[in-house]
């Protein structure tokens, strides 16, 4: 049973446009959500996060929106740049304390075309 | 700081062989985890540890053993390798602070092929 789902395996956008990556979850007890970015042959790196008590968090070109009633979050990248091309993973913290456990979605491969 | 290091980067095993994937961190983090990444499956948690001497199972623990004798090291042992364990393995560590101050840092990964 996949508790965190990214239903779009891939996304292609033009440089300068907005990229929107989506993530759905099933467990209402998740207390924190994170986005990780992964380049080939490297480990994932942390990008941005949001607490379950917030509905928006912004960091430069990256904004994460959380809709708790819909159990949905999205990552907006504006403007998109070719260097943003990577696999993006949505992850959720189970809410059982700060144990370091994260539950990941399947990932979405973003391609930003020059 | 070197962060999270993993060795080896690549490994090919035959079915039934055993091996240990090494993971070390120099950030004095209490929490360490092992994940595997498979196509279409994302990252799945194998085992994790909340401190030296304390380990617990994740989502997919079967066929793997861990131990945590020091804060720095968290090796992952494959007891009898199977083709289903062909994957990319990532080790991660995290401090004890709350998100977002303390987040997970990942190593570069070990690509394992079991023939």
PDB file of C-alpha atoms in Angstrom, chain B:
ATOM      1  CA  UNK B   1      33.047  17.299   6.715  1.00  0.00           C
ATOM      2  CA  UNK B   2      32.784  14.368   4.324  1.00  0.00           C
ATOM      3  CA  UNK B   3      29.075  13.987   5.158  1.00  0.00           C
ATOM      4  CA  UNK B   4      27.691  10.516   4.459  1.00  0.00           C
ATOM      5  CA  UNK B   5      30.064   8.123   2.717  1.00  0.00           C
ATOM      6  CA  UNK B   6      29.263   4.716   1.248  1.00  0.00           C
ATOM      7  CA  UNK B   7      31.472   1.925  -0.014  1.00  0.00           C
ATOM      8  CA  UNK B   8      31.672   0.301  -2.445  1.00  0.00           C
ATOM      9  CA  UNK B   9      30.135   2.369  -5.254  1.00  0.00           C
ATOM     10  CA  UNK B  10      29.487  -0.718  -7.384  1.00  0.00           C
ATOM     11  CA  UNK B  11      29.271  -4.412  -6.570  1.00  0.00           C
ATOM     12  CA  UNK B  12      28.374  -7.556  -8.486  1.00  0.00           C
ATOM     13  CA  UNK B  13      27.476 -10.662  -6.502  1.00  0.00           C
ATOM     14  CA  UNK B  14      26.409 -14.181  -7.352  1.00  0.00           C
ATOM     15  CA  UNK B  15      23.226 -15.600  -5.884  1.00  0.00           C
ATOM     16  CA  UNK B  16      23.876 -16.898  -2.390  1.00  0.00           C
ATOM     17  CA  UNK B  17      26.932 -14.769  -1.669  1.00  0.00           C
ATOM     18  CA  UNK B  18      27.025 -12.482   1.335  1.00  0.00           C
ATOM     19  CA  UNK B  19      28.459  -9.002   1.649  1.00  0.00           C
ATOM     20  CA  UNK B  20      28.391  -5.846   3.734  1.00  0.00           C
ATOM     21  CA  UNK B  21      27.623  -2.381   2.433  1.00  0.00           C
ATOM     22  CA  UNK B  22      29.473   0.209   4.465  1.00  0.00           C
ATOM     23  CA  UNK B  23      28.073   3.564   5.570  1.00  0.00           C
ATOM     24  CA  UNK B  24      29.729   6.216   7.695  1.00  0.00           C
ATOM     25  CA  UNK B  25      28.887   9.787   8.681  1.00  0.00           C
ATOM     26  CA  UNK B  26      30.986  12.416  10.395  1.00  0.00           C
ATOM     27  CA  UNK B  27      28.210  14.794  11.459  1.00  0.00           C
ATOM     28  CA  UNK B  28      27.554  13.141  14.839  1.00  0.00           C
ATOM     29  CA  UNK B  29      24.019  12.316  13.741  1.00  0.00           C
ATOM     30  CA  UNK B  30      21.981   9.982  15.912  1.00  0.00           C
ATOM     31  CA  UNK B  31      19.594   8.805  13.210  1.00  0.00           C
ATOM     32  CA  UNK B  32      20.765   6.640  10.327  1.00  0.00           C
ATOM     33  CA  UNK B  33      18.786   4.747   7.705  1.00  0.00           C
ATOM     34  CA  UNK B  34      19.166   2.461   4.725  1.00  0.00           C
ATOM     35  CA  UNK B  35      16.955   2.778   1.651  1.00  0.00           C
ATOM     36  CA  UNK B  36      16.817   0.948  -1.634  1.00  0.00           C
ATOM     37  CA  UNK B  37      15.769   2.567  -4.886  1.00  0.00           C
ATOM     38  CA  UNK B  38      14.096   0.539  -7.600  1.00  0.00           C
ATOM     39  CA  UNK B  39      12.562   1.785 -10.863  1.00  0.00           C
ATOM     40  CA  UNK B  40       8.977   2.931 -10.341  1.00  0.00           C
ATOM     41  CA  UNK B  41       9.169   2.279  -6.581  1.00  0.00           C
ATOM     42  CA  UNK B  42      10.906   5.329  -5.220  1.00  0.00           C
ATOM     43  CA  UNK B  43      13.040   4.890  -2.107  1.00  0.00           C
ATOM     44  CA  UNK B  44      11.950   2.251   0.358  1.00  0.00           C
ATOM     45  CA  UNK B  45      13.198   2.062   3.932  1.00  0.00           C
ATOM     46  CA  UNK B  46      15.072  -1.150   4.800  1.00  0.00           C
ATOM     47  CA  UNK B  47      16.330  -0.591   8.361  1.00  0.00           C
ATOM     48  CA  UNK B  48      16.951   2.410  10.541  1.00  0.00           C
ATOM     49  CA  UNK B  49      18.688   3.290  13.799  1.00  0.00           C
ATOM     50  CA  UNK B  50      17.964   5.980  16.370  1.00  0.00           C
ATOM     51  CA  UNK B  51      21.325   5.628  18.081  1.00  0.00           C
ATOM     52  CA  UNK B  52      24.208   3.297  18.827  1.00  0.00           C
ATOM     53  CA  UNK B  53      22.916  -0.111  19.809  1.00  0.00           C
ATOM     54  CA  UNK B  54      19.336   0.585  18.629  1.00  0.00           C
ATOM     55  CA  UNK B  55      17.975  -0.585  15.295  1.00  0.00           C
ATOM     56  CA  UNK B  56      14.550  -1.294  13.856  1.00  0.00           C
ATOM     57  CA  UNK B  57      12.963  -2.598  10.666  1.00  0.00           C
ATOM     58  CA  UNK B  58      11.613  -0.470   7.875  1.00  0.00           C
ATOM     59  CA  UNK B  59       9.281  -1.371   5.026  1.00  0.00           C
ATOM     60  CA  UNK B  60      11.432  -4.013   3.310  1.00  0.00           C
ATOM     61  CA  UNK B  61      13.781  -5.608   5.897  1.00  0.00           C
ATOM     62  CA  UNK B  62      13.793  -9.231   4.722  1.00  0.00           C
ATOM     63  CA  UNK B  63      17.188 -10.513   3.633  1.00  0.00           C
ATOM     64  CA  UNK B  64      19.114  -7.711   5.348  1.00  0.00           C
ATOM     65  CA  UNK B  65      20.758  -7.305   8.731  1.00  0.00           C
ATOM     66  CA  UNK B  66      22.088  -4.192  10.425  1.00  0.00           C
ATOM     67  CA  UNK B  67      23.933  -3.282  13.583  1.00  0.00           C
ATOM     68  CA  UNK B  68      25.001   0.041  15.082  1.00  0.00           C
ATOM     69  CA  UNK B  69      27.995  -0.310  17.357  1.00  0.00           C
ATOM     70  CA  UNK B  70      29.116   3.321  16.947  1.00  0.00           C
ATOM     71  CA  UNK B  71      27.406   6.613  16.170  1.00  0.00           C
ATOM     72  CA  UNK B  72      29.422   6.976  12.967  1.00  0.00           C
ATOM     73  CA  UNK B  73      28.894   3.610  11.248  1.00  0.00           C
ATOM     74  CA  UNK B  74      25.805   1.750  10.086  1.00  0.00           C
ATOM     75  CA  UNK B  75      26.692  -1.271   7.905  1.00  0.00           C
ATOM     76  CA  UNK B  76      24.065  -3.195   5.947  1.00  0.00           C
ATOM     77  CA  UNK B  77      24.610  -6.937   5.570  1.00  0.00           C
ATOM     78  CA  UNK B  78      23.160  -9.127   2.855  1.00  0.00           C
ATOM     79  CA  UNK B  79      23.115 -12.624   4.259  1.00  0.00           C
ATOM     80  CA  UNK B  80      22.468 -14.617   1.059  1.00  0.00           C
ATOM     81  CA  UNK B  81      22.125 -12.398  -1.976  1.00  0.00           C
ATOM     82  CA  UNK B  82      19.184 -12.897  -4.342  1.00  0.00           C
ATOM     83  CA  UNK B  83      18.490 -11.325  -7.773  1.00  0.00           C
ATOM     84  CA  UNK B  84      15.570  -9.437  -6.175  1.00  0.00           C
ATOM     85  CA  UNK B  85      18.140  -7.484  -4.156  1.00  0.00           C
ATOM     86  CA  UNK B  86      19.575  -5.923  -7.301  1.00  0.00           C
ATOM     87  CA  UNK B  87      19.084  -2.249  -6.581  1.00  0.00           C
ATOM     88  CA  UNK B  88      20.718   1.038  -5.674  1.00  0.00           C
ATOM     89  CA  UNK B  89      21.235   1.376  -1.938  1.00  0.00           C
ATOM     90  CA  UNK B  90      21.339   4.703  -0.137  1.00  0.00           C
ATOM     91  CA  UNK B  91      22.424   5.384   3.399  1.00  0.00           C
ATOM     92  CA  UNK B  92      21.125   8.506   5.147  1.00  0.00           C
ATOM     93  CA  UNK B  93      21.703  10.266   8.436  1.00  0.00           C
ATOM     94  CA  UNK B  94      19.896  12.966  10.382  1.00  0.00           C
ATOM     95  CA  UNK B  95      20.372  14.937  13.565  1.00  0.00           C
ATOM     96  CA  UNK B  96      17.910  14.935  16.440  1.00  0.00           C
ATOM     97  CA  UNK B  97      16.492  18.383  15.809  1.00  0.00           C
ATOM     98  CA  UNK B  98      13.055  18.981  14.412  1.00  0.00           C
ATOM     99  CA  UNK B  99      12.340  19.535  10.729  1.00  0.00           C
ATOM    100  CA  UNK B 100      13.321  21.647   8.902  1.00  0.00           C
ATOM    101  CA  UNK B 101      16.420  22.469  10.947  1.00  0.00           C
ATOM    102  CA  UNK B 102      17.618  18.901  10.790  1.00  0.00           C
ATOM    103  CA  UNK B 103      16.896  17.042   7.596  1.00  0.00           C
ATOM    104  CA  UNK B 104      18.176  13.808   6.116  1.00  0.00           C
ATOM    105  CA  UNK B 105      21.484  13.733   4.291  1.00  0.00           C
ATOM    106  CA  UNK B 106      22.056  10.946   1.805  1.00  0.00           C
ATOM    107  CA  UNK B 107      25.205   9.199   0.701  1.00  0.00           C
ATOM    108  CA  UNK B 108      26.075   8.782  -3.002  1.00  0.00           C
ATOM    109  CA  UNK B 109      24.708   5.238  -3.178  1.00  0.00           C
ATOM    110  CA  UNK B 110      25.921   1.702  -3.888  1.00  0.00           C
ATOM    111  CA  UNK B 111      24.765   0.039  -7.093  1.00  0.00           C
ATOM    112  CA  UNK B 112      24.407  -3.688  -6.456  1.00  0.00           C
ATOM    113  CA  UNK B 113      23.801  -6.348  -9.075  1.00  0.00           C
ATOM    114  CA  UNK B 114      23.041  -9.933  -8.068  1.00  0.00           C
ATOM    115  CA  UNK B 115      23.428 -12.498 -10.824  1.00  0.00           C
TER     116      UNK B 115
END
